[in-house]
N, CA and C of each residue as an Amber inpcrd file, in Angstrom:
protein
   633
 255.4420000 156.6150000 123.6080000 254.5970000 157.0450000 124.8000000
 253.4600000 157.8340000 124.3350000 252.1500000 157.5940000 124.3360000
 250.9790000 158.5830000 123.9130000 251.1400000 159.8220000 124.5620000
 250.8800000 161.1290000 123.7390000 251.1380000 162.2890000 124.0380000
 249.3390000 162.5660000 125.0210000 249.8040000 163.5090000 125.9970000
 248.6800000 163.6320000 126.8320000 247.7090000 164.7860000 126.1580000
 246.3490000 164.3350000 126.1900000 245.5720000 165.4340000 125.4620000
 245.5680000 166.8090000 125.9880000 245.7080000 167.8090000 125.5190000
 245.7320000 169.0550000 125.8880000 244.3660000 169.4990000 126.3300000
 244.4370000 170.3180000 127.6280000 243.3100000 170.7430000 128.2760000
 242.3800000 171.2310000 127.3780000 243.1540000 172.1390000 126.3830000
 242.2910000 173.1320000 125.6190000 241.6040000 172.2860000 124.5060000
 241.9070000 170.7650000 124.2150000 241.1740000 170.1300000 123.3910000
 240.0820000 169.3550000 124.1590000 240.4840000 169.0800000 125.3450000
 239.2300000 168.6220000 126.2870000 238.1770000 169.6770000 126.2890000
 238.4430000 170.7340000 126.5190000 237.5820000 172.0040000 126.5140000
 236.6950000 172.0130000 125.3660000 237.2100000 171.9940000 124.0830000
 236.7040000 172.1030000 123.0610000 235.9000000 170.6830000 122.7320000
 236.1300000 169.4660000 123.1840000 235.3690000 168.5610000 122.9490000
 234.3240000 168.7330000 123.8590000 234.2970000 169.3490000 125.0300000
 233.1810000 169.6780000 125.8780000 232.1180000 170.5530000 124.7920000
 232.6670000 171.5940000 124.6700000 231.9920000 172.4040000 124.1060000
 231.0580000 171.7720000 122.7490000 232.0010000 171.4040000 121.9790000
 231.3110000 170.2600000 120.8090000 230.3580000 169.3970000 121.5680000
 230.5050000 168.6800000 122.2970000 229.3040000 167.8420000 122.9200000
 228.1060000 168.4850000 123.3000000 228.1530000 169.6420000 124.0260000
 227.1010000 170.8420000 124.3570000 226.4850000 170.9790000 123.1500000
 227.1580000 171.4710000 122.3460000 226.4410000 172.3710000 121.2380000
 225.7330000 171.4560000 120.1660000 226.2550000 170.3420000 120.2020000
 225.6950000 169.1890000 119.4070000 224.5610000 168.6690000 120.1910000
 224.5870000 168.4240000 121.3280000 223.3440000 168.0890000 122.0000000
 222.0690000 168.8840000 121.7590000 222.2060000 170.5990000 122.0360000
 221.6250000 171.1820000 121.8220000 221.1510000 171.0250000 120.3010000
 221.9030000 170.9680000 119.2930000 221.4300000 170.9770000 117.9560000
 220.5330000 169.8640000 117.6550000 220.9900000 168.8040000 118.0730000
 220.4030000 167.5540000 117.7410000 219.1240000 166.9540000 118.6630000
 218.9600000 167.5860000 119.7500000 218.0470000 167.1810000 120.4090000
 218.5200000 165.9860000 121.5170000 217.9450000 165.5620000 122.2230000
 217.9880000 164.4210000 123.0520000 217.3750000 163.1390000 122.6340000
 216.8350000 163.0970000 121.8740000 215.8640000 161.9150000 121.3910000
 217.0320000 160.7410000 121.0160000 216.4710000 159.6660000 121.0560000
 217.3320000 158.4840000 120.6840000 217.6540000 158.4930000 119.5190000
 219.2550000 158.3570000 118.9330000 219.4040000 157.8900000 117.6210000
 218.5630000 157.3340000 116.7730000 218.7120000 157.8880000 115.3410000
 217.8530000 157.2420000 114.5300000 217.7450000 156.2350000 114.2480000
 216.7980000 155.4860000 113.7890000 217.0000000 153.9480000 113.2920000
 217.8550000 154.0460000 112.0590000 217.8250000 152.6570000 111.5040000
 218.6410000 152.5720000 110.1530000 217.7820000 153.0610000 109.3480000
 216.4900000 153.0880000 109.0670000 215.6590000 153.5630000 108.0300000
 215.5240000 154.8620000 108.0590000 215.4870000 155.7590000 109.4290000
 215.5170000 156.9860000 109.4530000 216.9450000 158.0060000 109.3250000
 217.7730000 157.4030000 110.1080000 219.0670000 157.9970000 109.7730000
 219.5290000 158.5180000 108.8190000 219.8180000 159.4020000 108.1830000
 220.5320000 159.7450000 106.6770000 221.6640000 159.0750000 106.5990000
 222.0340000 158.8430000 105.2470000 223.5120000 158.3250000 104.8690000
 224.3500000 159.2350000 104.9190000 225.6140000 158.6340000 105.9140000
 226.5610000 159.6120000 106.1670000 226.9950000 160.2580000 104.8100000
 227.4540000 161.7650000 104.9720000 227.9740000 162.5120000 103.7700000
 229.1900000 161.7420000 103.3580000 229.4580000 161.7790000 102.2370000
 230.9740000 161.5710000 101.8150000 231.6880000 162.4590000 102.2470000
 233.0790000 161.6570000 102.8350000 234.0700000 162.8270000 103.3270000
 234.4240000 163.6050000 102.5420000 234.5200000 163.4100000 100.9760000
 235.1270000 164.2780000 100.1970000 234.1400000 165.6130000 100.0600000
 233.0490000 165.4730000  99.9250000 232.0240000 166.3440000  99.9750000
 232.1010000 167.1980000 101.2960000 232.3930000 166.4830000 102.2500000
 232.3210000 167.3800000 103.6860000 233.6100000 168.0940000 103.5940000
 234.8340000 167.6760000 103.1760000 235.6200000 168.3390000 103.2460000
 235.9410000 169.5630000 102.3380000 235.0900000 169.3390000 101.3310000
 235.1390000 170.5250000 100.8060000 234.6250000 171.8400000 101.2520000
 233.8040000 171.2000000 102.1160000 232.6720000 172.6320000 103.0170000
 233.5000000 172.4340000 104.0920000 235.0390000 172.1620000 104.1930000
 235.7860000 172.5460000 105.6950000 234.9490000 171.7300000 106.7790000
 234.4120000 170.4830000 106.7740000 233.5780000 170.3270000 107.8190000
 234.3600000 169.0170000 108.4050000 235.3580000 168.4190000 108.0010000
 236.1360000 167.1590000 108.5230000 237.3860000 167.4240000 108.3930000
 238.1780000 166.3280000 108.4100000 239.7200000 166.4580000 108.2540000
 240.1800000 164.9060000 107.8260000 241.4890000 164.5620000 107.9690000
 242.0460000 163.7830000 107.3210000 241.7810000 162.3490000 108.5520000
 241.3640000 162.8270000 109.4490000 240.8910000 161.6630000 110.6510000
 239.4240000 161.1570000 110.5480000 238.8030000 161.9130000 109.6550000
 237.4620000 161.3470000 109.4660000 237.2630000 159.8070000 109.2620000
 238.2220000 159.1870000 108.7020000 237.9770000 157.6500000 108.2700000
 237.9430000 156.9000000 109.6310000 238.7580000 157.5710000 110.6010000
 239.1810000 157.0330000 111.8280000 237.3890000 157.1670000 112.8500000
 237.0620000 158.6400000 112.8600000 236.0040000 158.9430000 113.8890000
 234.6700000 158.2180000 112.9930000 234.3980000 157.9060000 111.9490000
 233.4830000 157.5210000 111.0920000 233.4980000 155.9940000 111.6680000
 234.5890000 155.4150000 111.8760000 234.5780000 153.8830000 112.4870000
 233.9590000 154.1420000 114.0360000 234.6810000 154.9150000 114.6750000
 234.3910000 154.7560000 115.7490000 232.6800000 155.2330000 115.8530000
 232.2080000 156.0170000 115.3840000 230.7160000 156.0790000 115.5670000
 229.8050000 155.0710000 115.2340000 230.4290000 154.2180000 114.0040000
 229.6390000 153.0640000 113.7360000 230.1480000 152.1980000 115.0580000
 231.1480000 151.8220000 115.5070000 231.2870000 150.9860000 116.4060000
 230.3420000 151.4700000 117.7450000 230.4310000 152.4150000 117.8470000
 229.4650000 153.1690000 118.9450000 228.0470000 152.6880000 119.0640000
 227.6150000 153.0780000 117.7420000 226.1850000 152.5770000 117.6150000
 225.8810000 151.1580000 117.6230000 226.9980000 150.0870000 117.5220000
 226.5970000 148.9720000 117.5280000 226.3050000 148.6790000 119.2620000
 226.5840000 149.4120000 120.2180000 226.4560000 149.3310000 121.3780000
 225.1020000 148.8410000 121.5690000 224.0030000 149.6030000 121.0690000
 222.5760000 149.5820000 121.2040000 222.3950000 148.0320000 120.9340000
 222.8140000 147.3040000 119.8820000 222.6010000 146.1760000 119.7610000
 222.9340000 145.0410000 120.7250000 224.1430000 145.4830000 121.2680000
 225.0210000 144.9420000 122.2320000 223.9450000 144.6950000 123.7810000
 223.4960000 146.1750000 123.8370000 222.5600000 146.4670000 125.0610000
 221.4210000 145.5400000 124.9240000 220.7740000 145.5810000 123.7610000
 219.5510000 145.0630000 123.4320000 219.8980000 143.3090000 123.5890000
 220.8960000 143.0180000 123.2320000 220.9500000 141.4710000 123.5170000
 221.2180000 141.2970000 124.8670000 221.6370000 141.8220000 125.5360000
 222.3220000 141.6670000 126.9540000 221.1380000 141.9150000 127.8660000
 220.2870000 142.7870000 127.7640000 219.3520000 143.3150000 128.6600000
 218.1620000 142.2890000 128.8640000 218.0330000 142.1520000 130.4420000
 217.2010000 141.0550000 131.1110000 217.7600000 140.1090000 130.9490000
 219.0500000 139.5440000 130.6820000 219.5850000 138.3810000 130.8000000
 220.6270000 138.3560000 131.9320000 221.2430000 137.3810000 132.0030000
 222.2180000 137.1230000 132.9260000 223.6380000 137.5010000 132.6490000
 223.8300000 138.0650000 130.9610000 224.7940000 138.3340000 130.6000000
 225.2230000 139.6400000 131.0980000 226.5460000 139.8010000 131.6170000
 227.1730000 141.4070000 132.3010000 227.3640000 142.1770000 131.1920000
 227.2950000 143.3310000 131.4550000 227.9910000 144.6670000 130.6500000
 229.4280000 144.2180000 130.7920000 229.9490000 143.9170000 131.9550000
 231.3820000 143.9270000 132.0940000 231.8520000 142.5940000 131.7780000
 232.6560000 142.2130000 130.7610000 233.2440000 141.0370000 130.3650000
 234.9310000 140.8510000 130.4720000 235.3370000 140.8100000 131.4290000
 236.8880000 141.2650000 131.3230000 237.6120000 140.1950000 130.7720000
 237.1020000 139.0390000 130.5800000 237.8840000 137.7790000 129.8870000
 237.6820000 138.2140000 128.4950000 236.4810000 138.3220000 127.8580000
 236.4020000 138.7130000 126.5420000 237.3690000 139.9720000 125.9930000
 237.0000000 140.8560000 126.9350000 238.0490000 142.1490000 126.6890000
 238.9580000 142.1610000 126.5350000 239.8270000 141.1010000 127.6200000
 241.2860000 140.8690000 127.3730000 241.6730000 140.1610000 126.0140000
 240.8940000 139.2960000 125.4670000 241.0510000 138.6300000 124.3470000
 240.9000000 139.4290000 123.0420000 239.9110000 140.6130000 123.1840000
 240.0430000 141.2830000 122.1350000 241.4310000 142.2310000 121.9020000
 241.8740000 142.6120000 123.1000000 242.8090000 143.5890000 123.1270000
 244.0870000 142.8160000 122.8050000 244.3170000 141.3520000 123.1050000
 245.3970000 140.5930000 122.9200000 245.3950000 140.3790000 121.4410000
 244.1840000 140.2080000 120.7040000 244.1800000 140.0280000 119.4160000
 244.5980000 141.3500000 118.8420000 244.0700000 142.4290000 118.9560000
 244.4660000 143.8150000 118.5870000 245.8900000 144.2660000 118.6820000
 246.8220000 143.5610000 120.0430000 248.1190000 144.0540000 119.9540000
 248.8440000 142.7060000 118.8350000 248.3270000 141.8010000 118.6560000
 249.0380000 140.8820000 117.5600000 248.8850000 141.3430000 116.2020000
 247.5390000 141.7870000 115.8510000 247.0420000 142.4310000 114.4480000
 247.9030000 143.7090000 114.3900000 248.1750000 144.4160000 115.5880000
 248.8810000 145.7140000 115.1350000 250.3590000 145.2970000 115.0430000
 250.8840000 144.4380000 115.5590000 252.2360000 144.4340000 115.2020000
 252.4560000 143.9750000 114.1040000 251.5340000 143.3100000 113.2700000
 251.8110000 142.7840000 112.0510000 251.5090000 144.0030000 110.9180000
 250.8780000 145.1720000 111.3050000 250.8420000 146.0850000 110.8660000
 252.2300000 147.3300000 110.8160000 252.7650000 147.0550000 111.6910000
 253.9440000 147.7760000 112.1470000 253.4590000 148.9260000 112.9510000
 252.2820000 149.0780000 113.7190000 251.7950000 149.7640000 114.7640000
 252.1360000 149.6330000 116.0310000 252.3990000 150.1510000 117.0820000
 252.6410000 150.0780000 118.4910000 251.4740000 149.0540000 118.9320000
 251.6310000 147.7520000 119.3530000 250.5700000 147.3110000 120.0260000
 249.8820000 147.7140000 121.2810000 250.7730000 148.6420000 122.2450000
 250.1220000 148.9270000 123.2130000 249.2600000 149.9790000 123.1110000
 249.9580000 150.9060000 122.0760000 248.8910000 152.2890000 121.6600000
 247.7580000 151.6760000 121.0410000 247.8680000 150.6380000 120.3360000
 246.4930000 150.3490000 119.7150000 245.6670000 149.6660000 120.3900000
 246.0270000 148.9650000 121.6560000 245.4550000 148.4770000 122.5400000
 244.6560000 149.7890000 123.2740000 245.4400000 150.7860000 123.7390000
 244.7230000 151.5570000 124.4080000 243.6810000 152.3500000 123.7270000
 243.9250000 152.6930000 122.2760000 242.5000000 152.8980000 121.3560000
 241.3040000 152.1480000 121.7530000 241.9270000 150.8170000 121.6390000
 240.7160000 149.9310000 121.5550000 240.1890000 149.6720000 123.0490000
 240.8670000 149.9820000 123.9540000 240.3860000 150.1730000 125.2230000
 239.2270000 151.1100000 125.3890000 239.6540000 152.4850000 124.8400000
 238.6940000 153.3540000 125.0470000 237.3420000 152.9810000 124.2720000
 237.3320000 152.2820000 123.2220000 236.2950000 151.7230000 122.2560000
 235.3310000 151.0530000 123.0920000 236.0100000 150.0500000 123.8500000
 235.4200000 149.2490000 124.7810000 234.7070000 149.9560000 126.0550000
 235.5300000 151.0480000 126.5460000 234.8700000 151.6910000 127.5860000
 233.7420000 152.5730000 126.9690000 233.8650000 152.9180000 125.8650000
 232.8240000 153.7450000 125.1970000 231.5110000 153.0730000 125.1850000
 231.7750000 151.9040000 124.7530000 230.4650000 151.1880000 124.2500000
 229.8510000 150.6420000 125.5910000 230.5120000 150.2860000 126.4350000
 229.8990000 149.8970000 127.8280000 229.2500000 151.1080000 128.6820000
 229.8580000 152.3360000 128.5900000 229.1510000 153.6430000 128.9920000
 227.8880000 153.8770000 128.1370000 227.6180000 153.6240000 127.1480000
 226.6340000 153.6220000 126.1900000 225.5400000 152.4490000 126.5720000
 225.7490000 151.4090000 127.1380000 225.3740000 150.3320000 127.3340000
 224.5480000 150.6410000 128.9400000 225.4280000 151.1340000 129.5050000
 224.8090000 151.4090000 130.8590000 223.7110000 152.6550000 130.9170000
 223.9920000 153.3690000 130.1100000 223.2070000 154.5520000 129.7210000
 221.7070000 154.2730000 129.1520000 221.6590000 153.0060000 128.3050000
 220.6700000 152.5280000 127.6780000 219.7770000 151.9000000 128.5160000
 220.4190000 150.8540000 129.8850000 219.9110000 150.3250000 130.7470000
 219.0470000 151.3550000 131.5790000 219.8910000 152.2800000 132.1050000
 219.2770000 152.9540000 132.8190000 217.6920000 153.7990000 132.0990000
 217.8830000 153.6960000 131.0070000 216.9060000 154.4970000 130.0620000
 215.7610000 153.6330000 130.0580000 215.9520000 152.6290000 129.7510000
 214.8900000 151.3670000 129.6760000 214.4430000 150.7340000 130.8240000
 215.1570000 151.1250000 132.0680000 214.5560000 150.8790000 133.1910000
 213.4410000 151.8170000 133.5840000 213.8750000 153.0060000 133.5110000
 212.8910000 154.3200000 133.5680000 211.8540000 154.5620000 132.6810000
 212.0060000 154.1250000 131.4560000 210.9570000 153.8620000 130.4810000
 210.6840000 152.7820000 129.9790000 209.9520000 151.7180000 130.3490000
 209.7400000 150.4260000 129.9800000 209.1750000 150.2700000 128.6310000
 208.5320000 151.4080000 128.2300000 207.9160000 151.3930000 126.5750000
 208.8490000 151.5500000 125.5800000 210.3140000 151.9260000 125.9960000
 211.3400000 152.1580000 125.0960000 212.3270000 150.8040000 125.0130000
 211.7560000 149.9560000 125.9730000 212.8900000 148.6690000 125.8060000
 212.8340000 148.0710000 124.3930000 213.7770000 147.7270000 124.2110000
 213.6460000 146.7910000 122.6160000 212.8590000 145.7960000 122.4920000
 212.3110000 145.4820000 121.5200000 211.0700000 144.3550000 121.1690000
 211.8490000 143.4190000 120.8130000 213.2610000 143.4080000 120.2150000
 213.6750000 142.2800000 119.5220000 215.1710000 141.9160000 120.4030000
 215.8200000 140.8400000 120.3470000 217.1250000 140.6380000 120.9720000
 217.6340000 140.1270000 119.9890000 219.0510000 140.9350000 119.5470000
 219.8150000 140.5870000 118.5930000 220.7560000 139.5170000 118.9250000
 221.1180000 138.4260000 118.0030000 221.9140000 137.4770000 118.5410000
 223.4320000 138.0470000 118.3280000 223.8980000 137.7990000 119.7650000
 224.9120000 138.6900000 120.2930000 226.5200000 137.8420000 119.4890000
 226.1750000 136.3860000 119.4650000 227.4460000 135.9470000 119.2250000
 227.4790000 135.5710000 117.3650000 226.0750000 135.4750000 116.8840000
 226.0830000 135.5450000 115.6660000 226.0120000 136.8720000 114.7050000
 225.3230000 137.8010000 115.4740000 225.2530000 139.1320000 114.4550000
 226.0560000 140.4080000 114.8690000 226.0700000 140.2660000 116.3270000
 226.6530000 141.8180000 116.7530000 228.2340000 141.3290000 116.7850000
 228.7430000 140.7310000 117.3300000 230.2160000 140.4260000 117.6030000
 230.9380000 140.5240000 116.4350000 230.1780000 139.8070000 115.1730000
 231.1210000 139.3930000 114.0250000 231.0400000 141.0480000 113.2960000
 230.3260000 141.8760000 113.5580000 229.8560000 143.3130000 113.0890000
 231.0240000 143.9540000 113.7720000 231.1730000 143.8750000 114.9510000
 232.2940000 144.3960000 116.0000000 233.7830000 144.0350000 115.3660000
 233.9240000 142.8770000 115.2300000 234.9530000 142.3940000 114.3550000
 235.5300000 142.6840000 113.0500000 234.5570000 143.0990000 112.2510000
 234.6080000 143.8110000 111.1840000 235.2530000 145.1310000 111.0460000
 234.4670000 145.9100000 112.2990000 234.9730000 147.2210000 112.3580000
 236.3370000 147.2320000 112.7860000 236.8650000 146.3830000 113.8280000
 238.2750000 146.2360000 114.3250000 239.0960000 146.2520000 112.9580000
 238.6260000 145.4740000 112.1050000 239.6140000 145.3140000 110.9680000
 239.8480000 146.6270000 110.3290000 238.7730000 147.1930000 109.9130000
 238.7770000 148.3670000 109.2510000 239.5090000 149.4340000 110.1100000
 239.0940000 149.3210000 111.5300000 239.9850000 150.6320000 112.3820000
 241.2030000 150.5500000 112.5510000 241.5430000 149.2650000 112.5030000
 243.1990000 149.1620000 112.5180000 243.7530000 149.5610000 111.0910000
 243.1500000 149.3720000 109.9250000 243.6740000 149.8680000 109.0170000
 243.5350000 151.5830000 108.9120000 242.3850000 151.8690000 109.1500000
 242.5110000 153.5640000 109.4180000 243.5120000 154.1430000 110.1360000
 243.7060000 153.5670000 111.5540000 244.7530000 153.8270000 111.9100000
 246.1900000 153.6740000 111.6550000 246.1890000 153.2360000 110.5720000
 247.4590000 152.2760000 110.1290000 247.6870000 153.7770000 109.1120000
 246.6470000 153.8650000 108.2360000 246.6940000 154.9430000 107.3550000
 247.1650000 156.6400000 107.5760000 246.4880000 156.6110000 108.9840000
 246.5690000 158.0290000 109.5810000 247.6690000 158.1560000 110.5700000
 248.5940000 157.2300000 110.6260000 249.8040000 157.1780000 111.8250000
 250.4330000 158.2380000 111.7150000 250.8840000 158.9450000 110.6330000
 251.5960000 160.1330000 110.5270000 250.4600000 161.3340000 111.1330000
 249.3710000 161.5380000 110.6350000 248.6110000 162.3160000 111.0450000
 248.0930000 162.4910000 112.5180000 248.0390000 161.2100000 113.0000000
 247.7280000 161.1480000 114.6050000 248.9410000 161.6710000 115.3520000
 250.4490000 161.9840000 114.5160000 251.6420000 162.2990000 115.4390000
 251.3660000 163.9200000 115.9020000 250.8370000 164.6370000 114.7200000
 251.0890000 166.0470000 114.2930000 250.3490000 166.6330000 115.6630000
 251.1530000 168.0350000 116.0590000 250.5970000 168.6470000 117.1000000
 249.2250000 168.8930000 117.1270000 248.6310000 169.1680000 115.6880000
 247.0670000 169.6480000 115.3270000 246.3950000 168.6030000 115.7890000
 246.4490000 167.3360000 115.8190000 245.9220000 166.1960000 115.9700000
 244.6950000 165.9130000 116.7190000 244.9150000 166.6720000 117.8380000
 243.5050000 166.6980000 118.8590000 242.5950000 167.8440000 118.2680000
 242.6190000 169.1160000 117.9030000 241.5910000 169.8540000 117.2130000
 241.0390000 169.3270000 115.8800000 241.7620000 168.5330000 115.3300000
 241.3380000 167.8550000 113.9140000 240.5250000 166.6770000 114.1260000
 240.8440000 166.1940000 115.2550000 239.9230000 164.9230000 115.5750000
 238.8370000 165.6080000 116.2040000 238.6960000 166.3570000 116.9770000
 237.2560000 166.7950000 117.8050000 236.6110000 167.4160000 116.4580000
 237.3010000 167.9610000 115.7540000 236.2800000 168.4850000 114.2320000
 235.8020000 167.1700000 113.3180000 236.8850000 166.0910000 113.1290000
 236.1750000 164.8890000 112.5020000 235.0680000 164.3080000 113.1040000
 235.2910000 164.1330000 114.7390000 234.2020000 163.5070000 115.4570000
 233.0570000 164.5460000 115.5340000 232.9270000 165.6410000 115.3980000
 231.8780000 166.4630000 115.3760000 230.9610000 166.1190000 114.0820000
 231.8290000 166.1420000 112.9090000 231.1270000 165.7450000 111.7950000
 230.2620000 164.2800000 111.5950000 231.0940000 163.5490000 112.0060000
 230.5540000 161.8300000 112.2740000 229.4800000 161.9690000 113.5310000
 229.5670000 162.6020000 114.6410000 228.1250000 162.8680000 115.4460000
 227.0030000 163.3270000 114.5370000 227.4540000 164.3450000 113.8360000
 226.3330000 165.0230000 112.8280000 225.7950000 164.1190000 112.1240000
 226.6070000 163.4150000 111.1640000 226.0600000 162.7480000 110.0720000
 225.1920000 161.4580000 110.5450000 225.5260000 160.6930000 111.9920000
 224.7230000 159.9100000 112.6160000 223.6680000 160.2370000 113.4960000
 223.8180000 161.6360000 113.8250000 222.4530000 162.1310000 114.6080000
 222.7280000 161.5860000 115.8040000 223.7420000 162.0470000 116.4780000
 224.2340000 161.1540000 117.8740000 223.2910000 161.7410000 118.7290000
 222.6540000 161.3470000 119.7920000 222.2190000 161.8680000 121.0480000
 223.1600000 162.0750000 121.9940000 222.8460000 162.7950000 123.0030000
 223.6240000 163.2780000 124.2260000 224.6750000 162.0840000 124.7770000
 224.0720000 160.5530000 125.0470000 224.3160000 159.6360000 125.3080000
 225.2850000 159.1830000 124.9560000 225.2840000 158.9550000 123.1680000
 226.0630000 158.6050000 122.1820000 227.4150000 159.6410000 121.8660000
 226.9800000 160.8430000 122.2510000 227.9290000 161.8230000 121.8990000
 228.6680000 161.5690000 123.2900000 228.3930000 161.4740000 124.2740000
 229.5770000 161.1160000 125.5160000 230.3310000 159.9290000 124.9670000
 229.5350000 159.0990000 124.5010000 230.2400000 157.9430000 124.2410000
 231.2060000 158.0340000 123.1580000 230.8180000 158.8010000 122.3560000
 232.0060000 159.3440000 121.2320000 233.0810000 159.9880000 122.1320000
 232.8570000 160.9930000 122.7250000 234.0260000 161.5130000 123.5320000
 234.8160000 160.5590000 124.1920000 234.5510000 159.4300000 124.9270000
 235.0500000 158.3530000 125.7030000 236.1760000 157.8160000 124.7690000
 235.6980000 157.4950000 123.4640000 236.2230000 156.8380000 122.5090000
 237.8710000 157.5720000 121.8590000 237.8160000 158.6850000 122.0220000
 239.0040000 159.4800000 121.5170000 240.0230000 159.3470000 121.9600000
 240.2860000 159.4970000 123.3520000 241.3970000 160.0550000 123.9750000
 242.8110000 159.5180000 123.5100000 242.7360000 158.1980000 123.4360000
 244.2090000 157.6220000 122.6850000 244.5740000 157.6640000 121.3670000
 243.5220000 158.3610000 120.5670000 243.7790000 158.3070000 119.0620000
 244.8310000 159.0150000 118.5490000 245.1580000 160.3010000 119.0850000
 246.4090000 161.1180000 119.1040000 247.5890000 160.0830000 119.7460000
 248.4950000 160.4970000 118.9600000 249.7680000 159.9980000 119.6170000
 251.1940000 160.6800000 119.3180000 252.0070000 160.8850000 120.3890000
 253.1740000 161.4180000 120.3140000 254.0230000 160.7300000 119.2450000
 254.9320000 161.6030000 118.4470000 255.7600000 161.2970000 117.3700000
 256.9260000 160.0980000 117.8170000
């Protein structure tokens, strides 16, 4: 059974989100050409800016940023943000692959359920932004089947491996604060705006687990 996130950690996450929003501004996330390359975790660790959970939060941030392409692919079409059948297939696949790695299938499904909900949170926020500001609407429609979903699938593989590698770290009582620290650094390196910070917060609750 997963441990409930302490209230103090939730408060810390809220503080981090507010501080990061003020520091980074509310403009949309940088484009691939503008966004600085993520700082190597070893260099960040040398300055006390990250933790052993950075491999996880880096992938959470990367997956979250793909929500922009998912939204751009769906916006203005009949394809809904919510897709219960596909979501169920993803979670079934995660359970199967988690079992093969010796991980708790239900715990891993909970982590990925949070990723799906975080992605949809960002999609809804982008829809609202584009509805209110037509000039910001995407000018290109990514191919959902050939481009976006394969990228999400690749991150699924890497994220399951990272969760496996950090299994012990995720059971420690200090997991919550260390996760928030790592998430803060990932948010900084990817220049996440307020909407994406909220999405990153939504992606975190099930990462830490009870021993």
